[in-house]
Amino acid sequence: MTDWKTIYEDAKHWIYEAGERIRESLQQELTVDTKSNRNDLVTNVDRETEQYFIERIKEKYPSHVILGEEGFGDEVKSTDGIIWIIDPIDGTVNFVHQQTFFCISIAVYEDGVGKVGLVYDVMHDELFEARKGEGAYVDGKRLNVLRPVNLEDSILSINATWLTPNKRIDHERLVPLVKVARGFRSYGSAALELAYVACGRLDAYMTMRLSSWDFAAGWVLLEEVGGVLTTVEGEPVQLLGQTSVFAAERTTHEAIQRDYILPTK
């Protein structure tokens, strides 16, 4: 039988250690490279942090599979078994330019079901954590189940990219939200934004393109507080590969879907 308590405690210990290493790295010069485009940044710290996790996971749990953003883990083609899904630094642009509003995201899934989710805001030393069926917490304080919020009183998180002409969604379907919601935010870290929805700092988060390491931990957090995570079109999210993501408290999710995203169908 899988000892999920030990896995959970190990993941917490390692994420705190990795956070300390990242804070120390800020005293040194970063090596910054690009990946898919000039705005898709990766640093030596991203790579070193992912390798740090892989070394420890493989030593303690050699049969587990690891999916990491920087490609040092395994080639994962199936959700079978136990998979660690790691983003060593989510929000690398923020890390490079601002040295804040970035996080480490770790999730552990079994046969496609989220069992552990950790999102660690490194610079604010704030840990969002959840185990399936055990509730979600921030720095040890249990989070309440999410409650419905009137859209007029809501704070939504949407990148401005999706409110202008783009290839992934008709922006005219989203523009009316701007006139209704109280405010919009974009923090530049999907994992943090999902954690903020889970703890009520944001009322919804929407984006058109994420990979599993961006949302896997936040998904576990959300499920523990009654939140919903789907594609923007309301379809089930696939754990592997890229997908759009729409996360909110259930009633808020349904209202935005009904009144703003799907009425043209």
Short mmCIF file of C-alpha atoms in Angstrom, two decimals, residues 103-247:
data_model
loop_
_atom_site.label_atom_id
_atom_site.label_comp_id
_atom_site.label_asym_id
_atom_site.label_seq_id
_atom_site.Cartn_x
_atom_site.Cartn_y
_atom_site.Cartn_z
CA CYS A 103 6.76 29.52 -7.23
CA ILE A 104 7.71 25.87 -7.13
CA SER A 105 4.87 23.55 -8.09
CA ILE A 106 4.84 19.84 -7.20
CA ALA A 107 2.00 17.40 -7.70
CA VAL A 108 1.84 13.65 -7.24
CA TYR A 109 -0.81 11.72 -9.16
CA GLU A 110 -1.78 8.06 -9.13
CA ASP A 111 -3.49 6.63 -12.20
CA GLY A 112 -4.52 10.13 -13.24
CA VAL A 113 -5.91 11.14 -9.84
CA GLY A 114 -4.28 13.99 -7.92
CA LYS A 115 -3.11 12.85 -4.48
CA VAL A 116 -0.72 15.63 -3.41
CA GLY A 117 -0.46 19.25 -4.50
CA LEU A 118 2.10 21.81 -3.30
CA VAL A 119 2.59 25.37 -4.52
CA TYR A 120 5.39 27.24 -2.75
CA ASP A 121 5.71 31.01 -3.14
CA VAL A 122 9.45 31.17 -2.61
CA MET A 123 9.94 34.86 -1.89
CA HIS A 124 6.92 35.19 0.40
CA ASP A 125 7.71 31.84 2.08
CA GLU A 126 4.07 30.80 1.66
CA LEU A 127 3.11 27.18 1.07
CA PHE A 128 -0.25 26.14 -0.37
CA GLU A 129 -0.69 22.41 0.24
CA ALA A 130 -3.26 19.64 -0.13
CA ARG A 131 -3.69 15.90 0.13
CA LYS A 132 -6.67 14.27 -1.50
CA GLY A 133 -9.48 13.99 1.01
CA GLU A 134 -7.57 15.87 3.71
CA GLY A 135 -8.40 19.47 2.83
CA ALA A 136 -6.20 22.29 1.56
CA TYR A 137 -4.03 24.59 3.66
CA VAL A 138 -1.91 27.70 3.42
CA ASP A 139 0.94 27.80 5.90
CA GLY A 140 -0.87 25.25 8.06
CA LYS A 141 -4.22 27.07 8.14
CA ARG A 142 -7.07 25.11 6.61
CA LEU A 143 -8.81 26.78 3.70
CA ASN A 144 -12.59 27.11 3.70
CA VAL A 145 -14.77 25.63 1.01
CA LEU A 146 -15.25 28.22 -1.73
CA ARG A 147 -18.50 30.18 -1.75
CA PRO A 148 -20.36 31.69 -4.73
CA VAL A 149 -19.44 35.27 -5.61
CA ASN A 150 -21.52 37.69 -7.68
CA LEU A 151 -19.67 38.37 -10.91
CA GLU A 152 -20.00 42.11 -10.26
CA ASP A 153 -18.00 41.63 -7.04
CA SER A 154 -15.41 39.26 -8.48
CA ILE A 155 -11.71 39.52 -9.24
CA LEU A 156 -10.79 37.45 -12.29
CA SER A 157 -7.38 36.45 -13.57
CA ILE A 158 -6.97 36.60 -17.35
CA ASN A 159 -3.87 37.57 -19.29
CA ALA A 160 -4.46 40.54 -21.59
CA THR A 161 -3.30 38.38 -24.51
CA TRP A 162 -6.64 36.58 -24.53
CA LEU A 163 -8.62 39.85 -24.58
CA THR A 164 -7.03 40.88 -27.89
CA PRO A 165 -7.10 39.10 -31.27
CA ASN A 166 -5.34 35.73 -30.94
CA LYS A 167 -5.30 32.25 -32.48
CA ARG A 168 -6.81 30.33 -29.58
CA ILE A 169 -10.14 31.97 -28.76
CA ASP A 170 -12.43 34.63 -30.16
CA HIS A 171 -11.55 37.47 -27.79
CA GLU A 172 -14.97 39.07 -28.37
CA ARG A 173 -16.43 36.29 -26.21
CA LEU A 174 -14.34 37.44 -23.25
CA VAL A 175 -14.34 41.22 -23.63
CA PRO A 176 -17.81 41.64 -22.04
CA LEU A 177 -16.41 40.18 -18.82
CA VAL A 178 -14.25 43.28 -18.49
CA LYS A 179 -17.35 45.43 -18.20
CA VAL A 180 -18.96 43.26 -15.55
CA ALA A 181 -16.30 42.00 -13.14
CA ARG A 182 -14.93 44.24 -10.41
CA GLY A 183 -11.35 43.77 -11.55
CA PHE A 184 -8.76 41.74 -13.42
CA ARG A 185 -5.31 40.54 -12.48
CA SER A 186 -2.48 38.68 -14.18
CA TYR A 187 0.38 37.50 -11.99
CA GLY A 188 2.42 35.60 -14.55
CA SER A 189 2.43 32.29 -12.66
CA ALA A 190 -0.38 29.85 -13.39
CA ALA A 191 0.32 27.70 -10.34
CA LEU A 192 0.15 30.71 -8.03
CA GLU A 193 -3.02 31.98 -9.69
CA LEU A 194 -4.72 28.62 -9.22
CA ALA A 195 -3.62 28.62 -5.58
CA TYR A 196 -5.10 32.11 -5.24
CA VAL A 197 -8.43 30.83 -6.57
CA ALA A 198 -8.31 27.98 -4.06
CA CYS A 199 -7.81 30.37 -1.14
CA GLY A 200 -10.28 33.01 -2.40
CA ARG A 201 -7.85 35.76 -3.38
CA LEU A 202 -9.08 35.34 -6.95
CA ASP A 203 -12.55 34.23 -8.00
CA ALA A 204 -11.60 32.68 -11.33
CA TYR A 205 -8.57 31.98 -13.48
CA MET A 206 -8.66 31.47 -17.24
CA THR A 207 -5.97 30.82 -19.81
CA MET A 208 -5.79 29.20 -23.23
CA ARG A 209 -2.55 27.23 -23.02
CA LEU A 210 -1.01 25.38 -20.09
CA SER A 211 0.99 22.19 -19.59
CA SER A 212 0.40 19.75 -16.77
CA TRP A 213 3.27 21.09 -14.64
CA ASP A 214 1.50 24.48 -14.66
CA PHE A 215 -1.82 23.28 -13.26
CA ALA A 216 -1.42 19.80 -11.70
CA ALA A 217 -0.74 20.99 -8.14
CA GLY A 218 -3.34 23.76 -8.30
CA TRP A 219 -5.92 21.24 -9.45
CA VAL A 220 -5.42 19.19 -6.28
CA LEU A 221 -5.81 22.33 -4.17
CA LEU A 222 -8.99 23.34 -5.95
CA GLU A 223 -10.67 19.98 -5.60
CA GLU A 224 -10.14 20.09 -1.84
CA VAL A 225 -12.08 23.38 -1.54
CA GLY A 226 -14.89 22.53 -3.95
CA GLY A 227 -13.48 24.35 -6.94
CA VAL A 228 -13.86 23.30 -10.56
CA LEU A 229 -11.13 23.06 -13.19
CA THR A 230 -12.05 22.38 -16.82
CA THR A 231 -11.04 23.55 -20.25
CA VAL A 232 -12.36 26.97 -21.22
CA GLU A 233 -15.07 25.19 -23.20
CA GLY A 234 -16.08 23.23 -20.10
CA GLU A 235 -14.61 19.90 -21.16
CA PRO A 236 -12.58 17.61 -18.85
CA VAL A 237 -8.91 18.56 -18.66
CA GLN A 238 -6.40 16.01 -19.91
CA LEU A 239 -3.44 15.66 -17.56
CA LEU A 240 -0.85 15.15 -20.29
CA GLY A 241 -0.28 17.65 -23.10
CA GLN A 242 -1.30 21.27 -23.47
CA THR A 243 -4.79 22.51 -22.68
CA SER A 244 -6.83 25.58 -21.91
CA VAL A 245 -7.82 25.92 -18.26
CA PHE A 246 -10.73 27.60 -16.50
CA ALA A 247 -10.87 27.39 -12.71
#
